[in-house]
CSV table of C-alpha atoms and ligand atoms in Angstrom, one decimal:
chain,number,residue,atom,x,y,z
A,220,UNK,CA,261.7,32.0,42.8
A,221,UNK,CA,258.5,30.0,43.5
A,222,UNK,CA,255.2,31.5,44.9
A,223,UNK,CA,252.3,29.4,45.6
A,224,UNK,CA,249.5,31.9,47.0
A,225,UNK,CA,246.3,30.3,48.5
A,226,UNK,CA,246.8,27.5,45.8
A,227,UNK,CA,243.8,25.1,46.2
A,228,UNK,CA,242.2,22.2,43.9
A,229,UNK,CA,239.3,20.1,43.2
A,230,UNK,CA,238.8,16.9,41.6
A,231,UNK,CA,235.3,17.3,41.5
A,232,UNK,CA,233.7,17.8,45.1
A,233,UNK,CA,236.6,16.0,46.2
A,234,UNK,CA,239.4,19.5,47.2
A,235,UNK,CA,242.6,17.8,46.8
A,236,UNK,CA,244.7,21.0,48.0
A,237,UNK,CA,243.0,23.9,50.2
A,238,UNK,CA,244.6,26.8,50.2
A,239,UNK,CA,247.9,26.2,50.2
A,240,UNK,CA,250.5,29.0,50.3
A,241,UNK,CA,254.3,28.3,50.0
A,242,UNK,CA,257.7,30.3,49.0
A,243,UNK,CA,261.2,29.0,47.7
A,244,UNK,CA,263.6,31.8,47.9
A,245,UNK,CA,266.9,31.4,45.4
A,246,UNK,CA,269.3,29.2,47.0
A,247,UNK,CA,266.7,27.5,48.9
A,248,UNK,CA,266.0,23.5,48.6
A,249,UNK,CA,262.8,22.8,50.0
A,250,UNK,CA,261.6,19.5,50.9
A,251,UNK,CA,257.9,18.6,50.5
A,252,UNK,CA,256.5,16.0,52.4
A,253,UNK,CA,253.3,14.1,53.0
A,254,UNK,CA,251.2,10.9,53.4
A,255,UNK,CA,250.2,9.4,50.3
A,256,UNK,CA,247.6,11.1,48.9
A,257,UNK,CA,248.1,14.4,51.4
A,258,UNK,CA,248.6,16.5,47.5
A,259,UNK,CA,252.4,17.0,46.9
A,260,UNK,CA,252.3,15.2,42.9
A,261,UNK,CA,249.2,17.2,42.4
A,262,UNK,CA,250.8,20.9,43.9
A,263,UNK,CA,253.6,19.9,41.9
A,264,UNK,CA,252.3,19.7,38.5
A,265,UNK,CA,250.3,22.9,39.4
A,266,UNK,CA,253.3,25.0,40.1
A,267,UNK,CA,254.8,23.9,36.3
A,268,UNK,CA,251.1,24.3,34.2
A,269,UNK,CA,250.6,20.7,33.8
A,270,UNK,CA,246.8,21.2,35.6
A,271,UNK,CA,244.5,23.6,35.7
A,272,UNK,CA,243.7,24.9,39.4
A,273,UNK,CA,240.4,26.2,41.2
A,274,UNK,CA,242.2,29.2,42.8
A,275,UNK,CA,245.0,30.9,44.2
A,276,UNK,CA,248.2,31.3,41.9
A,277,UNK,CA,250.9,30.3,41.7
A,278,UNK,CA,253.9,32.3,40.3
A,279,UNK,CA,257.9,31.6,39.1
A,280,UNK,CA,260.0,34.2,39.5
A,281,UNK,CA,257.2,37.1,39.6
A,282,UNK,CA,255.5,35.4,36.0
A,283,UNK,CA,252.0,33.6,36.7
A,284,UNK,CA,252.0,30.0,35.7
A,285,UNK,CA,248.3,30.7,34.6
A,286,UNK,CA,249.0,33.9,32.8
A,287,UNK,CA,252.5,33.1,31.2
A,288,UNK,CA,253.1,29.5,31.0
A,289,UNK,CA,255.6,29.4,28.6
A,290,UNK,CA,258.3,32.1,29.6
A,291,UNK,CA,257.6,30.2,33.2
A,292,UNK,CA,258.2,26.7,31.8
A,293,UNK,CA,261.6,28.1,30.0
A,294,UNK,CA,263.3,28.5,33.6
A,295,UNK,CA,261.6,25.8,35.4
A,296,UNK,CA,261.6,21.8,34.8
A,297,UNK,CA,260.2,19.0,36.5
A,298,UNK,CA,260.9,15.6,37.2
A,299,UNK,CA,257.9,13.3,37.5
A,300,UNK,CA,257.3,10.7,39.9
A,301,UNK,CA,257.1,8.0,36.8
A,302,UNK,CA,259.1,9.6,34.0
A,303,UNK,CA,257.2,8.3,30.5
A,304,UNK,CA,260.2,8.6,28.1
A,305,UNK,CA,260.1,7.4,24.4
A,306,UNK,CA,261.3,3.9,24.4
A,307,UNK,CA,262.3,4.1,20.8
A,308,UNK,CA,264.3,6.9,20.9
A,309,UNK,CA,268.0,6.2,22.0
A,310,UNK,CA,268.8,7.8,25.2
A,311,UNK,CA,271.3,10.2,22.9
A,312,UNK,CA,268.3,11.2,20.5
A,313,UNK,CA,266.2,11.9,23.6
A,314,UNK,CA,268.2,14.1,25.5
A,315,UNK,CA,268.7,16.2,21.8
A,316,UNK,CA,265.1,16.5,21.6
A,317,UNK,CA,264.8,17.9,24.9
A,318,UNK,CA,267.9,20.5,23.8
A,319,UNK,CA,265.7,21.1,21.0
A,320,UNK,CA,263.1,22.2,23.1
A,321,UNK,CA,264.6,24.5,24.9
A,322,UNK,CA,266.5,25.8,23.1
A,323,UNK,CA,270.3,24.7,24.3
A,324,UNK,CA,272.7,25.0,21.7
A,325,UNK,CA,274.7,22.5,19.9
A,326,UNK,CA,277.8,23.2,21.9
A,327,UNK,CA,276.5,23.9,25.1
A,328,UNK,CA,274.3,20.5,24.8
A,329,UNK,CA,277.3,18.8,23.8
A,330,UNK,CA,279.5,19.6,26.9
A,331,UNK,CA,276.3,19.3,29.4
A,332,UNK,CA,275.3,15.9,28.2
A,333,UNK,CA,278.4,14.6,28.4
A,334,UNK,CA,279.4,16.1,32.1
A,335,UNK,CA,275.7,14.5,33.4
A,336,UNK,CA,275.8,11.5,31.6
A,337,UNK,CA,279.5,10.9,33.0
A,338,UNK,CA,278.4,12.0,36.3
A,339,UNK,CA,275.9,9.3,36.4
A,340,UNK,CA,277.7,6.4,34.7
A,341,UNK,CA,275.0,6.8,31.9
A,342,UNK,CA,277.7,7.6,29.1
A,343,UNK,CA,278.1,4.4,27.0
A,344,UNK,CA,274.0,3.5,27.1
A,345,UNK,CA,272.9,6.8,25.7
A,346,UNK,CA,273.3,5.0,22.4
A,347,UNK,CA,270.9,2.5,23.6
A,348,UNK,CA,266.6,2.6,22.9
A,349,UNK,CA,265.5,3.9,26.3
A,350,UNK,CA,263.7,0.7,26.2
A,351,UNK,CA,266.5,-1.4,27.0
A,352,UNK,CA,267.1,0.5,30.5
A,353,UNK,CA,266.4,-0.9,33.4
A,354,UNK,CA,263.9,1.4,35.6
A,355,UNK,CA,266.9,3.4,37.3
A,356,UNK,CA,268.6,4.0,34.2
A,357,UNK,CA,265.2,6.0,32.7
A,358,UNK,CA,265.3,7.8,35.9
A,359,UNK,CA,269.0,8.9,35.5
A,360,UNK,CA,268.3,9.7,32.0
A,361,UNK,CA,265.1,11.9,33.3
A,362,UNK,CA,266.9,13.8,35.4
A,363,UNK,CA,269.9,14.6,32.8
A,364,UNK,CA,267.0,16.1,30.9
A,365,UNK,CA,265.3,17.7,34.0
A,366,UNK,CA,269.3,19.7,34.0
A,367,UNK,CA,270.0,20.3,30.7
A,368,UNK,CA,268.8,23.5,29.8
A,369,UNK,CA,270.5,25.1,32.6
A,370,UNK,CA,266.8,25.7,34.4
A,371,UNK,CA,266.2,28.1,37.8
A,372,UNK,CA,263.9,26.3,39.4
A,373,UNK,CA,263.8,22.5,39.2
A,374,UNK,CA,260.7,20.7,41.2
A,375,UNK,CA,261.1,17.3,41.1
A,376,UNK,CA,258.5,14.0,42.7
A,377,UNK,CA,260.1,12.0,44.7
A,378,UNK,CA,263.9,11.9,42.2
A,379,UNK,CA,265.3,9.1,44.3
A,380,UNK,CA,262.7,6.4,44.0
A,381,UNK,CA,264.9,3.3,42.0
A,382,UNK,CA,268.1,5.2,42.1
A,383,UNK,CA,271.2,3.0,42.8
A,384,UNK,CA,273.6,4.5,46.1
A,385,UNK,CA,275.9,6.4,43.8
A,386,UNK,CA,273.2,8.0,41.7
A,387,UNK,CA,271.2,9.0,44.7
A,388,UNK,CA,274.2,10.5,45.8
A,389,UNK,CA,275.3,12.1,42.3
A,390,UNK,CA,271.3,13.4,42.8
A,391,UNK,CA,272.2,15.3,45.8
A,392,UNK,CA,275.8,17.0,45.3
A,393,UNK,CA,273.9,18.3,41.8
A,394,UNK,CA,271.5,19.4,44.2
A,395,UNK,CA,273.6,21.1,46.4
A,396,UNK,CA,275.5,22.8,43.2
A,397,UNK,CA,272.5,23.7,41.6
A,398,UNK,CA,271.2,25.8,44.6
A,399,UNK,CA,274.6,27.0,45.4
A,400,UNK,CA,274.6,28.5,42.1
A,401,UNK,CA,271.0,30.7,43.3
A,402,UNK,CA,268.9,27.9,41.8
A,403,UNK,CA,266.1,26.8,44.0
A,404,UNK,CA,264.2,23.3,44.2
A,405,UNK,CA,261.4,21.9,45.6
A,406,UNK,CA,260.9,18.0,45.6
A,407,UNK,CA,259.0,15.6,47.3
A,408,UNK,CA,259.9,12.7,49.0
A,409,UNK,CA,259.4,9.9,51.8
A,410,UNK,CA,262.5,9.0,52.3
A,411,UNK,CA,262.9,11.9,55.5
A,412,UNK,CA,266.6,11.3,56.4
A,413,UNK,CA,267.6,12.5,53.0
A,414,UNK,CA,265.3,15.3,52.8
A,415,UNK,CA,266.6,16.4,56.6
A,416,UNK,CA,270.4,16.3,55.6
A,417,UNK,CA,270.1,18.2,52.3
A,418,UNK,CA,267.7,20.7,52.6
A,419,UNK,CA,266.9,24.3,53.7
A,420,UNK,CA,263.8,24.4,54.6
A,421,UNK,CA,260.9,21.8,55.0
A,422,UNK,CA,256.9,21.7,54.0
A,423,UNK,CA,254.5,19.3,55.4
A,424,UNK,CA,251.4,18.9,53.8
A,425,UNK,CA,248.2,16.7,55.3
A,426,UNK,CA,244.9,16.0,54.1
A,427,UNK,CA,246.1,18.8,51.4
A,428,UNK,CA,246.4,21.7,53.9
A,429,UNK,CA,250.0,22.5,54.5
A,430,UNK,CA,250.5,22.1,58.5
A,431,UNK,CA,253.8,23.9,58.6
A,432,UNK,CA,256.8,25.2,56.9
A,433,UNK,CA,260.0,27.0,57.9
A,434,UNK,CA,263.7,26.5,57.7
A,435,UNK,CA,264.7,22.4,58.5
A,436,UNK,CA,266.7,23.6,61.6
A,437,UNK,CA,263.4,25.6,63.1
A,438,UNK,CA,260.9,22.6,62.3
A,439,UNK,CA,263.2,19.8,63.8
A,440,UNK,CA,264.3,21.5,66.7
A,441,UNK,CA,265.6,19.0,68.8
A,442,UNK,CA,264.2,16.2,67.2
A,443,UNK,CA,264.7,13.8,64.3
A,444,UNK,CA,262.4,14.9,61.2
A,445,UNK,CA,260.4,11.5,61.6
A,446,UNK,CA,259.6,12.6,64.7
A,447,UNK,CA,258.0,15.6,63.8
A,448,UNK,CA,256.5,14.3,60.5
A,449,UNK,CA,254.9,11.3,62.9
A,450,UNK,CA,253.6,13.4,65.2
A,451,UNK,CA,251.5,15.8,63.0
A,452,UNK,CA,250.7,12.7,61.4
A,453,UNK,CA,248.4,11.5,64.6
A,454,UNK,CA,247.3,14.9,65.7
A,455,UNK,CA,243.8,15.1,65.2
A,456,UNK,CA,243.7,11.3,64.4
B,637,ATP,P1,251.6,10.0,47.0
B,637,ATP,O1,252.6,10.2,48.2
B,637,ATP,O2,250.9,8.7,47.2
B,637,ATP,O3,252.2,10.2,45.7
B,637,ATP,P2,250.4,12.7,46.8
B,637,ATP,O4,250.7,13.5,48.1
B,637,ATP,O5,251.3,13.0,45.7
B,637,ATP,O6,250.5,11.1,47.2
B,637,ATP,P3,248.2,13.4,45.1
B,637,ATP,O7,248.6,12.5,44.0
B,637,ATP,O8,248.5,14.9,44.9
B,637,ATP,O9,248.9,12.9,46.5
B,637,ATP,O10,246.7,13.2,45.4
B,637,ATP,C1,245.9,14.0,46.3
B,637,ATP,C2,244.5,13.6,46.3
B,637,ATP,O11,243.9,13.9,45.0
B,637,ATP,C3,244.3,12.1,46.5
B,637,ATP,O12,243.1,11.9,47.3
B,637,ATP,C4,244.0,11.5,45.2
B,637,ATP,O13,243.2,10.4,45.2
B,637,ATP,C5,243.3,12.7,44.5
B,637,ATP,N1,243.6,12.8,43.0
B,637,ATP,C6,244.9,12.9,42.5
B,637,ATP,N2,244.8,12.9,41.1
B,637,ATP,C7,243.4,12.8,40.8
B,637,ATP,C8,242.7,12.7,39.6
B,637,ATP,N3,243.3,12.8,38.4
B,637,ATP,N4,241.4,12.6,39.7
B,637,ATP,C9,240.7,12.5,40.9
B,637,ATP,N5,241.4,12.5,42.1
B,637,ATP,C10,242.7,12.7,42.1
């Protein structure tokens, strides 16, 4: 579903990401992790054409990002890490524009809004300016739009920062359903007890060099993930 091959990028002689090479199967969720600054935001918004990149490619579902950016960003989406959302839109009108978008029909947007807004206790506010919600409520309303066209491969940067306990775990069972279904998703996150009891499979990038991937189970082994993040953290330190 997701192909990063050699991706690498420079912010002028500064290389952000070296050659970094990653895979997300269907039915895989894969959790990306890293020090601040170690290059997850900036692999994510490569992987769904929101920056340029100085080599590799990076492809969804067999369609380079590069060479077909469009058909790729019909079947992906992407949650950032601070969603900017249009304060003067109600959170109803919003969520029709993203329909609109995409493409989602008027029935089909009518049933899906309703089942995620319900899900997330977001129902009666949708009728509300998005900027009368509090921080968690635009991040709810982010991620009902990050879901509503139905999309295959959903990369998300870090989706539980100012969730509320029930949301956070609304966030995952979607998740789970959405990957059960032969979606795939990558996300980042630091929050490493979460990413070690929902996902697959595990990347862990440093200084933007990936230091190692592989299923969760493989990569733990018999320790906690905090361990293992922690340690590659002070190798070479
Ligand atoms: P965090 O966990 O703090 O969100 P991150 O892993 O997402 O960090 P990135 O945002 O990808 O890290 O940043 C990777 C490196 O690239 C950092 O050194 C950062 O300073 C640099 N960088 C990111 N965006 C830019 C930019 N627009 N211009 C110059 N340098 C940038």
């Amino acid at each position: 579903m997701l192909q990063i091959r050699s991706f690498t990028k420079k912010y002028g002689e500064k290389c952000a990401v070296d050659n970094l090479s990653l895979s997300i199967a269907p039915g895989e969720i894969c959790a990306f992790i890293g020090h601040n600054g170690a290059g997850k935001t900036t692999t994510l918004k490569a992987c769904v054409g929101l920056i340029d990149f100085d080599g590799g490619d990076i492809l969804i579902n067999g369609m380079s990002i590069k060479e077909r950016p469009l058909e790729c960003k019909l079947i992906l989406s992407y949650l950032p890490d601070n969603p900017d959302l249009y304060d003067f839109l109600t959170g109803e009108k919003f969520l029709n524009f993203i329909a609109d978008v995409y493409g989602v029909g008027t029935e089909e947007r009518r049933a899906r809004i309703a089942d995620l807004a319900e899900r997330f206790s977001l129902t009666k506010d949708l009728s509300q300016p998005i900027g009368s919600y509090s921080h968690g409520m635009k991040q709810k309303l982010a991620i009902i739009s990050a879901w509503l066209h139905s999309p295959r491969l959903i990369l998300m940067d870090e989706p539980f920062v100012g969730l509320d306990p029930k949301a956070s775990f609304t966030l995952k069972e979607m998740m789970r359903e959405h990957c059960a279904g032969g979606g795939a998703i990558l996300f980042s996150t630091h929050v490493l007890d979460v990413a070690e009891k929902i996902c697959d499979k595990v990347a862990i990038i440093k200084n933007g060099k990936l230091v190692i991937t592989g299923p969760m189970d493989e990569v733990r082994g018999n320790e906690s993930l905090e361990e293992v993040f922690l340690e590659l953290e002070g190798d070479g330190e």
